[in-house]
């Protein structure tokens, strides 16, 4: 059902979607015995092929605002970065990037609201080069995310998250969207990629080995070095142009 929900979200861009999906939707008829027949397997493969091979992804237009759809569930996080553009003289909202990952062992105990806030911080970090300095909307099905910017931090983790998203304040608007029409990010969070290094949305776990620091050398630099550097600036004709106003 999650697969059909995800595909249905982009159905306007998939030719003959209704024809391909007809046999799959019949599975959910209460009078029908669940069975993956050859016809249904072929229908699934046809839809999957179109999703993978059709040129659905857009190149970003930095003059236009972005839309970031996010969702979290008990097993993973998902996010889809969209943008509304004019394609062939028609308005078109399409995906630029879709990411997902499984949650880490330390995140299993998070409640639903906290998990959604985690998803916001994670997705902003992974899409930083798209979103920093750009105007964008965050679309979520959890109202708690809207209050993260203004809530009084109850612990250090929430405080770190609040600090992490301050750089986007002023350009970011958080919008609530009902879960039953939030299918793109919802499907990504339910069918996630493993949280492994080959996943572009990977986040290291605390249990992973870290590179040890074998030795730290501390050198006491005398004032003579700083004086030599200062005098060298005065002797350099290019640097002198910059430093001479400071000497006045």
mmCIF file of C-alpha atoms in Angstrom:
data_model
loop_
_atom_site.group_PDB
_atom_site.id
_atom_site.type_symbol
_atom_site.label_atom_id
_atom_site.label_comp_id
_atom_site.label_asym_id
_atom_site.label_seq_id
_atom_site.Cartn_x
_atom_site.Cartn_y
_atom_site.Cartn_z
ATOM 1 C CA UNK A 1 0.000 0.000 0.000
ATOM 2 C CA UNK A 2 2.877 2.395 0.742
ATOM 3 C CA UNK A 3 4.294 1.767 -2.735
ATOM 4 C CA UNK A 4 0.971 2.619 -4.367
ATOM 5 C CA UNK A 5 0.620 5.690 -2.156
ATOM 6 C CA UNK A 6 4.057 6.938 -3.216
ATOM 7 C CA UNK A 7 3.427 6.209 -6.902
ATOM 8 C CA UNK A 8 -0.046 7.741 -6.742
ATOM 9 C CA UNK A 9 1.416 10.980 -5.380
ATOM 10 C CA UNK A 10 3.298 11.389 -8.679
ATOM 11 C CA UNK A 11 0.575 9.877 -10.859
ATOM 12 C CA UNK A 12 0.072 13.064 -12.877
ATOM 13 C CA UNK A 13 3.607 12.574 -14.201
ATOM 14 C CA UNK A 14 3.197 8.834 -14.903
ATOM 15 C CA UNK A 15 1.536 7.957 -18.177
ATOM 16 C CA UNK A 16 -1.230 5.312 -17.949
ATOM 17 C CA UNK A 17 -0.809 5.005 -14.179
ATOM 18 C CA UNK A 18 -4.443 3.997 -13.627
ATOM 19 C CA UNK A 19 -4.156 1.184 -16.176
ATOM 20 C CA UNK A 20 -0.957 -0.201 -14.639
ATOM 21 C CA UNK A 21 -2.209 0.096 -11.044
ATOM 22 C CA UNK A 22 -5.694 -1.333 -11.595
ATOM 23 C CA UNK A 23 -4.792 -4.943 -10.816
ATOM 24 C CA UNK A 24 -2.767 -3.895 -7.743
ATOM 25 C CA UNK A 25 -5.644 -1.917 -6.244
ATOM 26 C CA UNK A 26 -7.869 -4.980 -6.564
ATOM 27 C CA UNK A 27 -5.723 -6.679 -3.905
ATOM 28 C CA UNK A 28 -7.338 -4.453 -1.275
ATOM 29 C CA UNK A 29 -10.853 -5.558 -2.155
ATOM 30 C CA UNK A 30 -12.217 -7.452 0.862
ATOM 31 C CA UNK A 31 -13.723 -10.036 -1.466
ATOM 32 C CA UNK A 32 -10.376 -10.713 -3.157
ATOM 33 C CA UNK A 33 -7.834 -13.269 -1.960
ATOM 34 C CA UNK A 34 -4.374 -11.719 -1.635
ATOM 35 C CA UNK A 35 -2.232 -13.244 -4.344
ATOM 36 C CA UNK A 36 0.641 -11.769 -6.329
ATOM 37 C CA UNK A 37 -0.231 -13.120 -9.747
ATOM 38 C CA UNK A 38 2.001 -12.689 -12.771
ATOM 39 C CA UNK A 39 -0.257 -9.846 -13.930
ATOM 40 C CA UNK A 40 0.205 -7.977 -10.636
ATOM 41 C CA UNK A 41 3.943 -8.574 -10.553
ATOM 42 C CA UNK A 42 4.195 -7.173 -14.074
ATOM 43 C CA UNK A 43 2.053 -4.174 -13.093
ATOM 44 C CA UNK A 44 4.320 -3.492 -10.115
ATOM 45 C CA UNK A 45 7.427 -3.722 -12.302
ATOM 46 C CA UNK A 46 5.909 -1.393 -14.908
ATOM 47 C CA UNK A 47 5.188 1.308 -12.322
ATOM 48 C CA UNK A 48 8.587 0.877 -10.682
ATOM 49 C CA UNK A 49 10.307 1.140 -14.064
ATOM 50 C CA UNK A 50 8.525 4.401 -14.874
ATOM 51 C CA UNK A 51 9.358 5.865 -11.440
ATOM 52 C CA UNK A 52 13.025 4.984 -11.826
ATOM 53 C CA UNK A 53 13.537 5.792 -15.497
ATOM 54 C CA UNK A 54 11.185 8.671 -16.263
ATOM 55 C CA UNK A 55 12.837 12.057 -15.889
ATOM 56 C CA UNK A 56 10.871 13.116 -12.824
ATOM 57 C CA UNK A 57 13.694 14.983 -11.100
ATOM 58 C CA UNK A 58 14.027 18.714 -11.626
ATOM 59 C CA UNK A 59 17.149 20.827 -11.638
ATOM 60 C CA UNK A 60 16.850 23.506 -8.945
ATOM 61 C CA UNK A 61 16.033 27.075 -9.906
ATOM 62 C CA UNK A 62 17.731 29.203 -7.259
ATOM 63 C CA UNK A 63 15.404 32.140 -7.917
ATOM 64 C CA UNK A 64 12.333 30.140 -6.838
ATOM 65 C CA UNK A 65 11.311 28.886 -3.376
ATOM 66 C CA UNK A 66 11.651 25.231 -2.389
ATOM 67 C CA UNK A 67 9.308 22.826 -0.615
ATOM 68 C CA UNK A 68 10.691 20.264 1.833
ATOM 69 C CA UNK A 69 8.321 17.410 2.704
ATOM 70 C CA UNK A 70 9.341 15.483 5.841
ATOM 71 C CA UNK A 71 7.974 12.527 7.768
ATOM 72 C CA UNK A 72 9.100 10.136 10.498
ATOM 73 C CA UNK A 73 7.717 6.820 11.649
ATOM 74 C CA UNK A 74 8.778 4.146 14.111
ATOM 75 C CA UNK A 75 11.480 2.781 11.836
ATOM 76 C CA UNK A 76 12.830 5.584 9.716
ATOM 77 C CA UNK A 77 12.988 9.137 8.402
ATOM 78 C CA UNK A 78 12.059 10.396 4.958
ATOM 79 C CA UNK A 79 12.260 13.710 3.112
ATOM 80 C CA UNK A 80 11.473 14.927 -0.395
ATOM 81 C CA UNK A 81 12.718 18.260 -1.731
ATOM 82 C CA UNK A 82 10.354 19.749 -4.334
ATOM 83 C CA UNK A 83 10.080 22.905 -6.362
ATOM 84 C CA UNK A 84 7.244 24.413 -8.400
ATOM 85 C CA UNK A 85 8.461 25.488 -11.835
ATOM 86 C CA UNK A 86 7.012 26.307 -15.249
ATOM 87 C CA UNK A 87 7.713 23.407 -17.615
ATOM 88 C CA UNK A 88 6.423 23.551 -21.198
ATOM 89 C CA UNK A 89 4.370 26.639 -20.258
ATOM 90 C CA UNK A 90 2.556 24.716 -17.511
ATOM 91 C CA UNK A 91 2.986 24.823 -13.699
ATOM 92 C CA UNK A 92 4.807 21.728 -12.528
ATOM 93 C CA UNK A 93 5.820 20.730 -9.004
ATOM 94 C CA UNK A 94 8.347 17.943 -9.076
ATOM 95 C CA UNK A 95 10.997 16.356 -6.880
ATOM 96 C CA UNK A 96 14.604 17.502 -6.855
ATOM 97 C CA UNK A 97 15.883 15.000 -4.308
ATOM 98 C CA UNK A 98 14.423 12.213 -2.141
ATOM 99 C CA UNK A 99 16.254 10.761 0.868
ATOM 100 C CA UNK A 100 15.566 8.308 3.682
ATOM 101 C CA UNK A 101 17.365 6.397 6.396
ATOM 102 C CA UNK A 102 16.633 3.945 9.167
ATOM 103 C CA UNK A 103 16.738 5.331 12.690
ATOM 104 C CA UNK A 104 19.744 4.662 14.905
ATOM 105 C CA UNK A 105 19.520 2.485 18.040
ATOM 106 C CA UNK A 106 19.758 5.586 20.238
ATOM 107 C CA UNK A 107 16.746 7.114 18.464
ATOM 108 C CA UNK A 108 14.383 4.176 18.986
ATOM 109 C CA UNK A 109 13.139 5.555 22.315
ATOM 110 C CA UNK A 110 12.117 8.928 20.858
ATOM 111 C CA UNK A 111 8.426 9.770 20.941
ATOM 112 C CA UNK A 112 6.469 10.724 17.816
ATOM 113 C CA UNK A 113 6.884 14.497 18.216
ATOM 114 C CA UNK A 114 10.574 14.239 19.019
ATOM 115 C CA UNK A 115 11.098 11.944 16.029
ATOM 116 C CA UNK A 116 9.468 14.487 13.719
ATOM 117 C CA UNK A 117 11.740 17.229 15.077
ATOM 118 C CA UNK A 118 14.736 14.955 14.493
ATOM 119 C CA UNK A 119 13.550 14.464 10.917
ATOM 120 C CA UNK A 120 13.417 18.229 10.400
ATOM 121 C CA UNK A 121 16.966 18.795 11.656
ATOM 122 C CA UNK A 122 18.327 15.809 9.679
ATOM 123 C CA UNK A 123 16.631 16.819 6.422
ATOM 124 C CA UNK A 124 17.798 20.434 6.740
ATOM 125 C CA UNK A 125 21.355 19.229 7.253
ATOM 126 C CA UNK A 126 21.247 16.915 4.233
ATOM 127 C CA UNK A 127 19.685 19.587 1.989
ATOM 128 C CA UNK A 128 21.761 22.446 3.395
ATOM 129 C CA UNK A 129 23.353 23.425 0.073
ATOM 130 C CA UNK A 130 19.919 23.735 -1.505
ATOM 131 C CA UNK A 131 18.173 25.538 1.337
ATOM 132 C CA UNK A 132 20.713 27.816 3.011
ATOM 133 C CA UNK A 133 19.974 31.348 1.845
ATOM 134 C CA UNK A 134 16.850 30.233 -0.045
ATOM 135 C CA UNK A 135 13.181 30.752 0.794
ATOM 136 C CA UNK A 136 11.415 27.454 1.462
ATOM 137 C CA UNK A 137 8.475 25.734 3.119
ATOM 138 C CA UNK A 138 8.700 22.691 5.369
ATOM 139 C CA UNK A 139 5.598 20.518 4.986
ATOM 140 C CA UNK A 140 4.897 18.108 7.852
ATOM 141 C CA UNK A 141 1.949 16.170 9.260
ATOM 142 C CA UNK A 142 3.036 16.895 12.857
ATOM 143 C CA UNK A 143 2.076 20.190 14.504
ATOM 144 C CA UNK A 144 4.850 19.801 17.099
ATOM 145 C CA UNK A 145 7.450 20.665 14.466
ATOM 146 C CA UNK A 146 5.909 24.123 14.045
ATOM 147 C CA UNK A 147 6.651 24.959 17.684
ATOM 148 C CA UNK A 148 10.286 23.791 17.675
ATOM 149 C CA UNK A 149 11.593 27.247 16.798
ATOM 150 C CA UNK A 150 9.761 28.876 19.693
ATOM 151 C CA UNK A 151 9.660 26.179 22.376
ATOM 152 C CA UNK A 152 11.630 26.485 25.586
ATOM 153 C CA UNK A 153 14.315 23.788 25.308
ATOM 154 C CA UNK A 154 13.664 21.126 27.977
ATOM 155 C CA UNK A 155 17.059 19.459 27.481
ATOM 156 C CA UNK A 156 20.380 19.819 25.703
ATOM 157 C CA UNK A 157 19.311 17.770 22.680
ATOM 158 C CA UNK A 158 16.362 20.030 21.867
ATOM 159 C CA UNK A 159 18.597 23.056 22.499
ATOM 160 C CA UNK A 160 21.144 21.751 19.957
ATOM 161 C CA UNK A 161 18.372 21.181 17.427
ATOM 162 C CA UNK A 162 16.996 24.657 18.001
ATOM 163 C CA UNK A 163 20.434 26.189 17.474
ATOM 164 C CA UNK A 164 20.964 24.065 14.342
ATOM 165 C CA UNK A 165 17.886 25.463 12.590
ATOM 166 C CA UNK A 166 18.410 29.106 13.586
ATOM 167 C CA UNK A 167 20.440 29.704 10.415
ATOM 168 C CA UNK A 168 17.289 29.099 8.348
ATOM 169 C CA UNK A 169 15.050 31.363 10.402
ATOM 170 C CA UNK A 170 13.466 34.107 8.335
ATOM 171 C CA UNK A 171 13.576 32.030 5.152
ATOM 172 C CA UNK A 172 11.770 28.945 6.478
ATOM 173 C CA UNK A 173 8.022 28.531 6.923
ATOM 174 C CA UNK A 174 6.587 25.383 8.532
ATOM 175 C CA UNK A 175 3.223 24.239 7.166
ATOM 176 C CA UNK A 176 0.994 21.436 8.466
ATOM 177 C CA UNK A 177 -0.449 18.937 6.002
ATOM 178 C CA UNK A 178 -2.814 16.096 6.864
ATOM 179 C CA UNK A 179 -1.144 12.691 6.943
ATOM 180 C CA UNK A 180 -3.546 11.073 4.489
ATOM 181 C CA UNK A 181 -2.354 13.409 1.709
ATOM 182 C CA UNK A 182 1.291 13.442 2.788
ATOM 183 C CA UNK A 183 2.130 10.310 0.821
ATOM 184 C CA UNK A 184 5.512 11.120 -0.692
ATOM 185 C CA UNK A 185 7.447 11.653 2.553
ATOM 186 C CA UNK A 186 5.285 9.102 4.391
ATOM 187 C CA UNK A 187 6.262 6.346 1.958
ATOM 188 C CA UNK A 188 9.934 7.302 2.144
ATOM 189 C CA UNK A 189 9.905 7.011 5.945
ATOM 190 C CA UNK A 190 8.270 3.575 5.836
ATOM 191 C CA UNK A 191 10.508 2.065 3.149
ATOM 192 C CA UNK A 192 13.861 3.465 4.179
ATOM 193 C CA UNK A 193 17.385 2.832 3.014
ATOM 194 C CA UNK A 194 19.762 1.330 5.591
ATOM 195 C CA UNK A 195 21.751 3.830 7.625
ATOM 196 C CA UNK A 196 25.050 2.747 6.077
ATOM 197 C CA UNK A 197 27.926 4.769 4.549
ATOM 198 C CA UNK A 198 26.735 4.081 0.982
ATOM 199 C CA UNK A 199 23.492 5.949 1.742
ATOM 200 C CA UNK A 200 23.838 9.693 0.921
ATOM 201 C CA UNK A 201 21.605 10.432 3.927
ATOM 202 C CA UNK A 202 23.787 8.385 6.288
ATOM 203 C CA UNK A 203 24.380 9.576 9.860
ATOM 204 C CA UNK A 204 27.177 7.857 11.847
ATOM 205 C CA UNK A 205 26.282 6.065 15.064
ATOM 206 C CA UNK A 206 28.101 6.622 18.337
ATOM 207 C CA UNK A 207 29.087 2.957 18.427
ATOM 208 C CA UNK A 208 31.161 3.218 15.247
ATOM 209 C CA UNK A 209 34.944 3.323 15.711
ATOM 210 C CA UNK A 210 36.463 6.771 15.755
ATOM 211 C CA UNK A 211 39.957 7.766 14.647
ATOM 212 C CA UNK A 212 41.996 8.023 17.851
ATOM 213 C CA UNK A 213 44.172 11.032 18.575
ATOM 214 C CA UNK A 214 47.587 9.575 19.259
ATOM 215 C CA UNK A 215 49.347 12.757 20.337
ATOM 216 C CA UNK A 216 48.745 16.459 20.743
ATOM 217 C CA UNK A 217 51.751 18.760 20.504
ATOM 218 C CA UNK A 218 51.464 22.207 22.041
ATOM 219 C CA UNK A 219 54.083 24.745 21.011
ATOM 220 C CA UNK A 220 54.623 28.030 22.792
ATOM 221 C CA UNK A 221 55.066 30.634 20.066
ATOM 222 C CA UNK A 222 57.072 33.635 21.208
ATOM 223 C CA UNK A 223 56.156 37.230 20.468
ATOM 224 C CA UNK A 224 59.094 37.497 18.053
ATOM 225 C CA UNK A 225 57.203 35.510 15.409
ATOM 226 C CA UNK A 226 54.200 37.816 15.533
ATOM 227 C CA UNK A 227 56.478 40.851 15.255
ATOM 228 C CA UNK A 228 58.158 39.364 12.179
ATOM 229 C CA UNK A 229 54.794 38.699 10.562
ATOM 230 C CA UNK A 230 53.668 42.260 11.315
ATOM 231 C CA UNK A 231 56.852 43.765 9.839
ATOM 232 C CA UNK A 232 56.566 41.540 6.773
ATOM 233 C CA UNK A 233 53.117 42.965 6.042
ATOM 234 C CA UNK A 234 54.615 46.471 6.058
ATOM 235 C CA UNK A 235 57.387 45.491 3.646
ATOM 236 C CA UNK A 236 55.036 43.809 1.182
ATOM 237 C CA UNK A 237 53.763 46.434 -1.294
ATOM 238 C CA UNK A 238 50.429 44.667 -1.833
ATOM 239 C CA UNK A 239 49.703 44.077 1.842
ATOM 240 C CA UNK A 240 50.840 47.597 2.725
ATOM 241 C CA UNK A 241 47.835 49.009 0.844
ATOM 242 C CA UNK A 242 45.552 47.058 3.155
ATOM 243 C CA UNK A 243 47.412 47.581 6.423
ATOM 244 C CA UNK A 244 48.356 51.267 6.137
ATOM 245 C CA UNK A 245 44.840 52.545 7.023
ATOM 246 C CA UNK A 246 44.989 50.439 10.184
ATOM 247 C CA UNK A 247 48.178 52.164 11.357
ATOM 248 C CA UNK A 248 46.547 55.585 11.395
#
